[in-house]
Tab-separated table of C-alpha atoms in Angstrom:
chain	number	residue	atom	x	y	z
A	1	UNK	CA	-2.760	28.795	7.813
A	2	UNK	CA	-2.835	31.727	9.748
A	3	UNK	CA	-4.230	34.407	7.198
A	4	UNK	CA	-6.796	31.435	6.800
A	5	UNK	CA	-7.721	31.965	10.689
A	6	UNK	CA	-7.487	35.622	10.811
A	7	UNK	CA	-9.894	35.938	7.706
A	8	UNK	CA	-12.240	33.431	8.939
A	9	UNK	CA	-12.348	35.120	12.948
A	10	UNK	CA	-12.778	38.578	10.810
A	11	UNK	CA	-15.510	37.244	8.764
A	12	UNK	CA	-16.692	35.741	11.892
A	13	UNK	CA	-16.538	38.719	13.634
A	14	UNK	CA	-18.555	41.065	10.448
A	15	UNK	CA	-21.337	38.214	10.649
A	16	UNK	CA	-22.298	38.667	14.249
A	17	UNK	CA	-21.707	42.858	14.099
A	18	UNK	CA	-23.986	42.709	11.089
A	19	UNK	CA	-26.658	40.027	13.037
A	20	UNK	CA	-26.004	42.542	16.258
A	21	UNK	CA	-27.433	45.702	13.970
A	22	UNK	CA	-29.796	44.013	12.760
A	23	UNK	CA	-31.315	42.834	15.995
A	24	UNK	CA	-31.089	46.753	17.388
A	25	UNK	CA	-32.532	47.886	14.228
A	26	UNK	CA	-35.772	45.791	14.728
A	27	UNK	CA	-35.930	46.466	18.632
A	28	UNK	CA	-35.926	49.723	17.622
A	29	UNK	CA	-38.596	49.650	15.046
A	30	UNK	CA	-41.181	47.282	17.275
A	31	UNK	CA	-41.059	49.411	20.192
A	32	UNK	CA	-44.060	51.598	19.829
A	33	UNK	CA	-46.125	48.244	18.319
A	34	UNK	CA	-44.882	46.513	21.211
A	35	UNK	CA	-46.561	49.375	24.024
A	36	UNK	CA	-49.802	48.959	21.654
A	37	UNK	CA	-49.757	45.128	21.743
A	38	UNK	CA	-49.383	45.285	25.387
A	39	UNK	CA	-52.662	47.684	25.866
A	40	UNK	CA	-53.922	45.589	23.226
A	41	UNK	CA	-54.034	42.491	25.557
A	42	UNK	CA	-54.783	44.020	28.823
A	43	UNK	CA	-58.068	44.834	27.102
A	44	UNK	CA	-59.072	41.173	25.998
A	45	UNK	CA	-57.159	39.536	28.969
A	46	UNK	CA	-60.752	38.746	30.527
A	47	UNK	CA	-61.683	37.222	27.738
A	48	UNK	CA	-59.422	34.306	28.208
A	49	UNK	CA	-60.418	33.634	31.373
A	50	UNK	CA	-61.150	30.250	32.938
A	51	UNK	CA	-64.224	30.155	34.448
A	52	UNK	CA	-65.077	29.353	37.725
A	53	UNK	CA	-66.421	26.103	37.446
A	54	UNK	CA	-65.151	23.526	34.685
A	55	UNK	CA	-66.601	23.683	31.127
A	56	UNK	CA	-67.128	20.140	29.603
A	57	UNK	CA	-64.528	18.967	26.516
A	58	UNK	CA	-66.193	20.742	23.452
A	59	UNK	CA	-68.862	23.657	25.765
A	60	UNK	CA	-68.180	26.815	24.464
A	61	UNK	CA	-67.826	29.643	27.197
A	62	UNK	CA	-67.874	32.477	25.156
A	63	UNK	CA	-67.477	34.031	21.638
A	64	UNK	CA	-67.214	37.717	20.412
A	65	UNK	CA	-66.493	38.944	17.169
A	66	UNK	CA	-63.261	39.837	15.638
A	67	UNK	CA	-63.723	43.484	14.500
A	68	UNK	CA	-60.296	44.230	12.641
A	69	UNK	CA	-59.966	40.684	10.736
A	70	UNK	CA	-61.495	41.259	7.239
A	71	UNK	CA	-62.547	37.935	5.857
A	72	UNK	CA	-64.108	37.777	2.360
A	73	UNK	CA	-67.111	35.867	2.328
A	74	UNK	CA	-67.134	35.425	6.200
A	75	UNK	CA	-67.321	36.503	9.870
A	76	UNK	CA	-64.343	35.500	12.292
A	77	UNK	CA	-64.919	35.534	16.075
A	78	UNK	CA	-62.717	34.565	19.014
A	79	UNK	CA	-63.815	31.794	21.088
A	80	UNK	CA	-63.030	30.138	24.486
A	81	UNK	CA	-64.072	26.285	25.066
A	82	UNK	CA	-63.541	23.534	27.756
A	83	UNK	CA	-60.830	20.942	26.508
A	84	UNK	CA	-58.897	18.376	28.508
A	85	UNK	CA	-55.069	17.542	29.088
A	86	UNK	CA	-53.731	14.867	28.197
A	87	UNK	CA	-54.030	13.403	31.942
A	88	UNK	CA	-57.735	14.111	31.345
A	89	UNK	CA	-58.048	17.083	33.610
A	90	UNK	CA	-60.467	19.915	32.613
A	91	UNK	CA	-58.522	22.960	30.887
A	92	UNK	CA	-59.875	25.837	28.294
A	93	UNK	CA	-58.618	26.520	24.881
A	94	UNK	CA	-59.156	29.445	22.897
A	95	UNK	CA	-59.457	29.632	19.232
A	96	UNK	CA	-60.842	31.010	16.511
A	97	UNK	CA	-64.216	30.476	14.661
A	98	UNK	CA	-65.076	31.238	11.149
A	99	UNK	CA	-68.600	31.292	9.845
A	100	UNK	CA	-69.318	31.673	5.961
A	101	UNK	CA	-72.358	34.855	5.244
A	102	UNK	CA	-74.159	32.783	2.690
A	103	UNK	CA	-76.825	30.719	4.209
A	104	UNK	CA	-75.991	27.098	5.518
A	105	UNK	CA	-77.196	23.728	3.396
A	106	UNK	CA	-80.087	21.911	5.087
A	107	UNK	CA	-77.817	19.638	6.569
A	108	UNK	CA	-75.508	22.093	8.063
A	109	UNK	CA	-72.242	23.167	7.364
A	110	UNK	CA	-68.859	20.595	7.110
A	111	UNK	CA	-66.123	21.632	9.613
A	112	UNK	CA	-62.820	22.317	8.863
A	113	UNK	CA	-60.726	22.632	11.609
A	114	UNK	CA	-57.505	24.011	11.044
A	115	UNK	CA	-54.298	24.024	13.450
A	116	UNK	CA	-51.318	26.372	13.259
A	117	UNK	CA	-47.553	25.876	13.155
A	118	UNK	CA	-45.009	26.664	15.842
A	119	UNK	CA	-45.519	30.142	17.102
A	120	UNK	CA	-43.721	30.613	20.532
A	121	UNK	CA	-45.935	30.491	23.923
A	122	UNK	CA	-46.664	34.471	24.679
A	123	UNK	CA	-49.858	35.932	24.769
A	124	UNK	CA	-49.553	38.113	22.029
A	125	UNK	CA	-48.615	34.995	19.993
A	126	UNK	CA	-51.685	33.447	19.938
A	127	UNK	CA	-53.869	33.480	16.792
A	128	UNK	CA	-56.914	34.379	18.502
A	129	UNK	CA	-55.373	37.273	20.666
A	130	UNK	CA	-53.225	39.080	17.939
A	131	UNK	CA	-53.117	42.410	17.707
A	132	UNK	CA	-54.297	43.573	13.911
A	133	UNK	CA	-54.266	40.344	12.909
A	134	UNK	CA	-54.519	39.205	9.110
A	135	UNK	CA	-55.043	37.035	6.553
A	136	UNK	CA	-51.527	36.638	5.990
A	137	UNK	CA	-50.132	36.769	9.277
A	138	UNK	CA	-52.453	34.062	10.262
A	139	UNK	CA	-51.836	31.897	7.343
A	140	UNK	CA	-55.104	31.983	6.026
A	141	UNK	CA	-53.999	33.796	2.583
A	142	UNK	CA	-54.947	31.962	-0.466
A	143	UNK	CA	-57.689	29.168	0.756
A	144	UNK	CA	-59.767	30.628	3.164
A	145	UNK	CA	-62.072	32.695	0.957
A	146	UNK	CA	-62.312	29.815	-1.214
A	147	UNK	CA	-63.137	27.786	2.213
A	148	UNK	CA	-65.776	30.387	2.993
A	149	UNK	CA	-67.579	30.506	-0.837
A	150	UNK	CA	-67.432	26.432	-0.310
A	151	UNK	CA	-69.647	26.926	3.098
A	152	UNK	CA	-67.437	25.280	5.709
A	153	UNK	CA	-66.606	26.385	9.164
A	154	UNK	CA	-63.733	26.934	9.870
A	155	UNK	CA	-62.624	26.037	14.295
A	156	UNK	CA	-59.131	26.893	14.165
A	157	UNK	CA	-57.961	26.019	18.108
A	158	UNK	CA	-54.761	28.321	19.196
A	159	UNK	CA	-53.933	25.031	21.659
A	160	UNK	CA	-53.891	24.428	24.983
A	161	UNK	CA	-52.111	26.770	27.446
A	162	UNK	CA	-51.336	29.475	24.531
A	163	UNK	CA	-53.074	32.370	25.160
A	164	UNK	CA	-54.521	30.569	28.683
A	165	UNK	CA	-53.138	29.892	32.005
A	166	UNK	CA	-51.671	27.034	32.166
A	167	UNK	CA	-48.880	24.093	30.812
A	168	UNK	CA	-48.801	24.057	27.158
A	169	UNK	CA	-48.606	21.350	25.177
A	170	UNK	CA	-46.300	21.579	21.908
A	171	UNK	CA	-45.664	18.367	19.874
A	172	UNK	CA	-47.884	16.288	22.271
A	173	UNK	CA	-50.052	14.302	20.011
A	174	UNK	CA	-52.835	13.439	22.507
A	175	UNK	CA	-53.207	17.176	24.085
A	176	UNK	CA	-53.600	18.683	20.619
A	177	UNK	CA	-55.620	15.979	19.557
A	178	UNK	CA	-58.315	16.818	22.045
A	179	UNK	CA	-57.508	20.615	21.439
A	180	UNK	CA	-59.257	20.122	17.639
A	181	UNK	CA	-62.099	17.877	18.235
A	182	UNK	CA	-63.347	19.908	21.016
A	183	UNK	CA	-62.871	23.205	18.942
A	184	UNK	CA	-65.121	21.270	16.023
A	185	UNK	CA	-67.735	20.397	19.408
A	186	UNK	CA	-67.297	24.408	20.326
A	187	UNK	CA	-68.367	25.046	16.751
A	188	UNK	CA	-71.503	23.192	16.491
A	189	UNK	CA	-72.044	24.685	20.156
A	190	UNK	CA	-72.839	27.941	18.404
A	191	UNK	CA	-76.178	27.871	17.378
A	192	UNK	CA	-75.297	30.489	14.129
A	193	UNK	CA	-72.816	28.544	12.894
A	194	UNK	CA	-74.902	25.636	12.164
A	195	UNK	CA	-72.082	23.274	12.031
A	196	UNK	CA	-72.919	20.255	11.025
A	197	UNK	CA	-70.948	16.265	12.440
A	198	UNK	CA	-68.937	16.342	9.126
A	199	UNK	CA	-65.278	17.544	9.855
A	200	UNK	CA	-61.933	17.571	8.233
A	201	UNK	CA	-58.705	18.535	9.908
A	202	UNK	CA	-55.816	20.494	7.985
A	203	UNK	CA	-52.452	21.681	9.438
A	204	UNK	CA	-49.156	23.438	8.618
A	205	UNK	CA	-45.750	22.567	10.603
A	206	UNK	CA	-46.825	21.639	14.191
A	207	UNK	CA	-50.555	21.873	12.953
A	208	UNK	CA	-49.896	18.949	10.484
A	209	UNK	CA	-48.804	16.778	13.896
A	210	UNK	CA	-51.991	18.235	15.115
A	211	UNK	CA	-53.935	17.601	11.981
A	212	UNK	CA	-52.554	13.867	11.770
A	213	UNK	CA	-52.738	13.212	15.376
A	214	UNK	CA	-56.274	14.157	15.285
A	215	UNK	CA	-57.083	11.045	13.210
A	216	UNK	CA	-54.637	8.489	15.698
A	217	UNK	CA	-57.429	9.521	18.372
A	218	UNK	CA	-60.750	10.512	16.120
A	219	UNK	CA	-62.134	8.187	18.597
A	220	UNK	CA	-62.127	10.909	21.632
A	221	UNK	CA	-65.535	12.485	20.165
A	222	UNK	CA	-67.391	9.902	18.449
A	223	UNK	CA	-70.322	11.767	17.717
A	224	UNK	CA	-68.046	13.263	14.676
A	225	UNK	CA	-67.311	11.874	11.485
A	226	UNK	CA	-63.955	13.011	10.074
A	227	UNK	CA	-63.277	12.532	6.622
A	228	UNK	CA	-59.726	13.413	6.130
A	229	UNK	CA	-56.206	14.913	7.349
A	230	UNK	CA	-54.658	16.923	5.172
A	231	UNK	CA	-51.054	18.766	6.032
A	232	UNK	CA	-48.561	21.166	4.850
A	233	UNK	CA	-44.838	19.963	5.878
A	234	UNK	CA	-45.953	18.354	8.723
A	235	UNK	CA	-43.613	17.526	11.755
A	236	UNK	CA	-44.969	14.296	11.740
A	237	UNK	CA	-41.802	11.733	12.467
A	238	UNK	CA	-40.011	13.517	15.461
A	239	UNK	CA	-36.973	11.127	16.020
A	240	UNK	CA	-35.652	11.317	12.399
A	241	UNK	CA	-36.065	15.464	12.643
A	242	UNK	CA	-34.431	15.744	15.902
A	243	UNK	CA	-31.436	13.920	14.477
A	244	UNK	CA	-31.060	15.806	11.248
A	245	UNK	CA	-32.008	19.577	13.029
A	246	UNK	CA	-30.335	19.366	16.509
A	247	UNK	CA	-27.318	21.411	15.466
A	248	UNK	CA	-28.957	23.564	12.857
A	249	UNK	CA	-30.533	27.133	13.302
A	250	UNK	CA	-34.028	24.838	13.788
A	251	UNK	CA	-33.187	23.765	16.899
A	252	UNK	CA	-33.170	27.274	18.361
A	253	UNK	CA	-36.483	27.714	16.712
A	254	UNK	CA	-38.345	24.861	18.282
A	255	UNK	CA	-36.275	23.894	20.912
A	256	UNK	CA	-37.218	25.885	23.508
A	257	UNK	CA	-40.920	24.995	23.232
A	258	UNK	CA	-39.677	21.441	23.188
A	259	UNK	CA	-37.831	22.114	26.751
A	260	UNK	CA	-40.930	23.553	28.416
A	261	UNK	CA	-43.514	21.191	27.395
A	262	UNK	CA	-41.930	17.997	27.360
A	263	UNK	CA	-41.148	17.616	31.071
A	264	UNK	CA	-44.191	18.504	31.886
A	265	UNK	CA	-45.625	15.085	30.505
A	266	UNK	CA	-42.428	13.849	31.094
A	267	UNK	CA	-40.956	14.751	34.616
A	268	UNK	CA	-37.973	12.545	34.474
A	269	UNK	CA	-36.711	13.956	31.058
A	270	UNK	CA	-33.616	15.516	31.478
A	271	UNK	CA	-32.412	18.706	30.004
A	272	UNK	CA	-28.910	19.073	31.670
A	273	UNK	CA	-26.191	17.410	29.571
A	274	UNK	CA	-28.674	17.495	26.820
A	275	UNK	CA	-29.250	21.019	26.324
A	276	UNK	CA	-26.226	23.482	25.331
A	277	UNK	CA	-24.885	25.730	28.423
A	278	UNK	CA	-26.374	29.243	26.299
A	279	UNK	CA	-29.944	26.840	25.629
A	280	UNK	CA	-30.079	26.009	29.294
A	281	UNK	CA	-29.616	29.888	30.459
A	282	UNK	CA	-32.443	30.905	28.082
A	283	UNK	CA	-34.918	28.256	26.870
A	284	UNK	CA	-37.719	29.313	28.848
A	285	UNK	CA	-37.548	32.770	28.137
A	286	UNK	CA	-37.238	32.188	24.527
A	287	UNK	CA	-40.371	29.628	24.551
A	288	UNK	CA	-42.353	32.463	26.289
A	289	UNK	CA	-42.137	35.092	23.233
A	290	UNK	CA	-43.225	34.755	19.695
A	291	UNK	CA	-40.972	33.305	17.114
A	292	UNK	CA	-41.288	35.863	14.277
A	293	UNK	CA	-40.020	38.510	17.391
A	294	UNK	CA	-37.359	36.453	18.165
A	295	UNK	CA	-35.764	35.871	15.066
A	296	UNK	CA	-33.126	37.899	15.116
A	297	UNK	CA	-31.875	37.138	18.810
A	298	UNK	CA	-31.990	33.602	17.634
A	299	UNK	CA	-29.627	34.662	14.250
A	300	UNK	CA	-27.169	36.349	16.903
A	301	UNK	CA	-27.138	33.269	18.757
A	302	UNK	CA	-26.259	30.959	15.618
A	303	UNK	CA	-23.862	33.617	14.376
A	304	UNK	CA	-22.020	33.293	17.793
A	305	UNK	CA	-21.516	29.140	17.414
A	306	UNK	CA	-23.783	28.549	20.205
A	307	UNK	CA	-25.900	25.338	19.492
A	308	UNK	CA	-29.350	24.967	21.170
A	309	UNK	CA	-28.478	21.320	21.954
A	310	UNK	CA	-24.869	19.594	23.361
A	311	UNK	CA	-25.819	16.563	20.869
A	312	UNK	CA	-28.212	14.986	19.002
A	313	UNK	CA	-30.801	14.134	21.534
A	314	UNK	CA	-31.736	11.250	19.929
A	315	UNK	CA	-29.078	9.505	21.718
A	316	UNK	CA	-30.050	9.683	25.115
A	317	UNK	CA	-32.773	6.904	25.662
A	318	UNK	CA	-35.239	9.200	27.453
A	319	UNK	CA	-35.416	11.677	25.029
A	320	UNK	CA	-35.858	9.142	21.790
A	321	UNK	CA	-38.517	6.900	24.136
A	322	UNK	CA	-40.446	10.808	24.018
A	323	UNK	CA	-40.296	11.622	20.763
A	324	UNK	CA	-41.180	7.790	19.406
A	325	UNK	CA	-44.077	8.153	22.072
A	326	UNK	CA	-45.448	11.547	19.872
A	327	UNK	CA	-44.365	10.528	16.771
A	328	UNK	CA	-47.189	10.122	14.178
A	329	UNK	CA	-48.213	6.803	14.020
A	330	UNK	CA	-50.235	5.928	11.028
A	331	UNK	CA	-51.484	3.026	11.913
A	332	UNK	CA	-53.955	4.304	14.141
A	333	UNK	CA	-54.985	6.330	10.941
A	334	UNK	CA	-57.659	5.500	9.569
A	335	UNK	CA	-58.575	8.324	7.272
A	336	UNK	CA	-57.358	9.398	3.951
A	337	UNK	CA	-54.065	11.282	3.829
A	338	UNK	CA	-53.084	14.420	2.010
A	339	UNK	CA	-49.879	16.318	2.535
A	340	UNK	CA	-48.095	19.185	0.451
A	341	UNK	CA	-44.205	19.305	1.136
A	342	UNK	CA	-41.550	21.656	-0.407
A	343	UNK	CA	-38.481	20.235	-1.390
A	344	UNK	CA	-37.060	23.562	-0.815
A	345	UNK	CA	-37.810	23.075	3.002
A	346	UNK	CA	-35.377	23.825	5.284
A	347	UNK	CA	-37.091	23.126	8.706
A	348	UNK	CA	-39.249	20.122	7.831
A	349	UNK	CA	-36.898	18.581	5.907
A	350	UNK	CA	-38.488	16.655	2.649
A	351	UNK	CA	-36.620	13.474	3.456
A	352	UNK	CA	-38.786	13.100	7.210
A	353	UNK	CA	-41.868	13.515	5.142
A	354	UNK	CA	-40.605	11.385	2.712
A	355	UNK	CA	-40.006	8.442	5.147
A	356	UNK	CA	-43.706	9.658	6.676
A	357	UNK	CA	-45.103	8.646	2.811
A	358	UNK	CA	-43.164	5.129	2.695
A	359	UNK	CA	-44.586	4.512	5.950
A	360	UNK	CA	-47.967	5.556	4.882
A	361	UNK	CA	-47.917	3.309	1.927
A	362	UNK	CA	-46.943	-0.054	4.077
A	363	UNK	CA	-49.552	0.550	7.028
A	364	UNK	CA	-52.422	-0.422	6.932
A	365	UNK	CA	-54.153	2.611	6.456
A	366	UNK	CA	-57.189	4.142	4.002
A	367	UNK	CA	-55.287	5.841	0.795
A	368	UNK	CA	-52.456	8.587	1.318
A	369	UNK	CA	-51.741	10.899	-1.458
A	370	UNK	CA	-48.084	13.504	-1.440
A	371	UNK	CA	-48.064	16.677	-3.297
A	372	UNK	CA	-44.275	17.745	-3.853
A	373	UNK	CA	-43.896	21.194	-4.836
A	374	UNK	CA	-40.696	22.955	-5.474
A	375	UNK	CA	-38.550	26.406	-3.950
A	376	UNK	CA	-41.231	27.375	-1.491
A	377	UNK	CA	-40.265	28.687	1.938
A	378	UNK	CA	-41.308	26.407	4.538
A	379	UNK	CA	-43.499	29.407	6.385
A	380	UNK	CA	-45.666	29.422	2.840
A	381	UNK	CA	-46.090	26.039	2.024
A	382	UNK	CA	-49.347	25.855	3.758
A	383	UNK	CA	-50.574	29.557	1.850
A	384	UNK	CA	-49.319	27.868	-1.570
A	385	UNK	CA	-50.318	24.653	-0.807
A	386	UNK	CA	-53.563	25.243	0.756
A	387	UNK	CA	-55.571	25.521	-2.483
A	388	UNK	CA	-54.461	21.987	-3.630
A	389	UNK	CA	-55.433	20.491	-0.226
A	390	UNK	CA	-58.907	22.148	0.049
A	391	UNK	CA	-59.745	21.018	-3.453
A	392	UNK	CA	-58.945	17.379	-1.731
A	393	UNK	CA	-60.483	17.961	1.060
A	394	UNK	CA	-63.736	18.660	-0.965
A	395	UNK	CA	-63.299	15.579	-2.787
A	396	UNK	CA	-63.434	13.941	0.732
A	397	UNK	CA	-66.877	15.905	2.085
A	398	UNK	CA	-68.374	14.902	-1.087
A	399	UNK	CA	-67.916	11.172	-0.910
A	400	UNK	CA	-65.016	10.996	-3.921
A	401	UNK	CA	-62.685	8.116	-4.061
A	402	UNK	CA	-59.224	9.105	-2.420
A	403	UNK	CA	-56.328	9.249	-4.832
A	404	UNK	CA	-53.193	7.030	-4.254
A	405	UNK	CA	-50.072	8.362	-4.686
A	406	UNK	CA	-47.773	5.133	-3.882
A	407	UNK	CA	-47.330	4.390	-7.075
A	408	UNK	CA	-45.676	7.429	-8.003
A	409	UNK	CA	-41.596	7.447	-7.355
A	410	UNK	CA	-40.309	9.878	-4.222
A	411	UNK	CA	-38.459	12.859	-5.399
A	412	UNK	CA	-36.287	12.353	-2.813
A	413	UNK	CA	-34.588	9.566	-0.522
A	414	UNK	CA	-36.375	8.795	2.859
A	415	UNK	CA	-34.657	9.723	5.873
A	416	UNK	CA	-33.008	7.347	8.103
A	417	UNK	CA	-36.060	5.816	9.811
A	418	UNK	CA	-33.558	5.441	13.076
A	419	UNK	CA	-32.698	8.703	13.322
């Protein structure tokens, strides 16, 4: 029993000097990128500027080109618009806009508004304010030149309070709602674009909430007509994750964003005795940077036993009452459904979005359809799913019958609906 310990403590002890290197090893290596981001940001900080008087939900305050983003077949530009919280107070949200070169159909172009996964809260973090940005890094490899050579626009929001002053918003159905129909409004508030009433959402990780939550309150802009939500592993059911994540490396990952947002809509949520001691020290700090940057920091942390939360918060009352209260609920949907999910996913597990599919074929919602694909990373399920969902998604703009995939057995058991 005792070699047993000493092994384990001295493979214990390899695993966090080899996490420890590698953390130094990329600190070292971002340094110079890091001096350039921060010039980088100094230079647009203007640019995100509220202005001085409230913009309505949808007005767009202004737009400028994004010079170093290369898109085939199309023109990017940042953007700045008036949204609202979810109290219904004015607020701005930047974003990006998309416009195909080839000339627009007499009718205008369909919309496809497209919101991003979890990302951390910094400046730098924010879609629309990277520094080099690209295809790739923005998750746009794959389906957005065939988006572009199909003629939509794409309004891709970067959410409320990332990027802007203010509270963000992460995970709050409602607030990200708005965030996407008024980025679609922004859109057809630029004259060149020539965006049309016809949208679509699509969304990958936190996006997919977005993208689903959109169609729960389609009703905020009624002047559009959506015609579908499409997602890629979509954090849709939030209890049933929470339980299965809160003492995994996930935790660390979304946590933090969790702990700064939540209370805000939330005051009496409590994060003592729910959060871990190490979780408690640092959870703001770690919501404020960018996820990929904070990787390894967040591998030391696992490496040294430290869990993000003390339990799984599902059992305190407030906490489950919050994450029911956001959870997707699809019988507000009514829209056809489309989502890809890897069964190789280890941060949206397949189970939640297999429960999100049996609930989607008892509500009583328009037709839901499940694409399971296999050994893909959960960071490229939206770049390797995206074709598959656009190809829906045109289906949808032109009128076609949604497909129906109850019929079809799950590959996979649902997860416990209770959590």
């Amino acid at each position: 029993m005792r070699r047993t310990v000493v092994v384990l403590a001295c493979v214990g002890a390899v695993v966090v000097l080899v996490v420890a290197a590698v953390v130094a090893v990329v600190i070292t290596r971002s340094s110079t990128t890091s001096r350039d981001d921060a010039r980088f940001q100094e230079s647009i900080a203007s640019f995100y500027e509220s202005p001085d008087t409230p913009a309505a939900p949808g007005e767009l305050i202004r737009i400028e080109p994004i010079d170093d983003l290369d898109v085939p077949g199309g023109t990017a530009y940042r953007m700045l618009y008036g949204t609202q919280r979810p109290d219904g107070s004015p607020a701005v949200s930047s974003g990006m806009l998309i416009v195909p070169t080839a000339p627009a159909p007499p009718g205008g172009r369909p919309v496809l508004a497209w919101s991003h996964g979890t990302l951390g809260f910094g400046d730098e973090c924010t879609p629309s304010r990277r520094y080099h940005p690209t295809m790739d890094t923005l998750d746009f490899t794959n389906w957005l030149p065939s988006v572009m050579e199909r003629g939509w626009v794409v309004a891709a929001t970067d959410y409320t309070g990332l990027g802007t002053a203010g509270d963000t918003y992460y995970l709050i159905a409602r607030s990200e709602a708005q965030d996407v129909l008024n980025s679609v409004r922004a859109a057809r508030d630029h004259a060149p674009a020539q965006a049309s009433s016809v949208y679509a959402t699509f969304g990958h990780s936190q996006g997919g909430h977005a993208a689903i939550g959109t169609a729960m309150f389609a009703d905020y802009a009624p002047e559009l007509r959506s015609v579908g939500a499409a997602a890629a592993a979509p954090a849709a059911l939030l209890g049933p994750l929470f339980s299965e994540q809160w003492n995994t490396f996930v935790a660390w990952g979304i946590g933090p964003s969790v702990a700064v947002s939540w209370p805000v809509v939330y005051p009496d949520l409590p994060l003592e005795g729910v959060l871990g001691d190490a979780a408690m020290s640092r959870y703001r700090s770690l919501a404020d940077g960018c996820i990929t940057d904070e990787l390894p920091e967040l591998l030391l942390e696992r490496a040294e036993g430290e869990q993000f939360f003390d339990s799984d918060p599902m059992q305190n009352p407030d906490w489950a009452a919050a994450a029911a209260d956001q959870a997707i609920d699809l019988s507000r949907v009514d829209v056809p459904l489309f989502v890809v999910q890897s069964l190789a996913d280890t941060v949206v597990l397949p189970n939640t979005t297999a429960l999100l599919a049996r609930t989607a074929c008892s509500a009583p919602s328009p037709e839901s359809d499940v694409a399971w694909i296999g050994q893909v990373a959960h960071q490229d399920t939206a770049k390797v799913g995206g074709l598959v969902a656009v190809d829906w998604l045109q289906d949808r703009f032109d009128g076609v019958p949604a497909p129906n995939s109850c019929s079809h057995p799950s590959p996979i058991a649902p997860a416990d609906p209770t959590g």
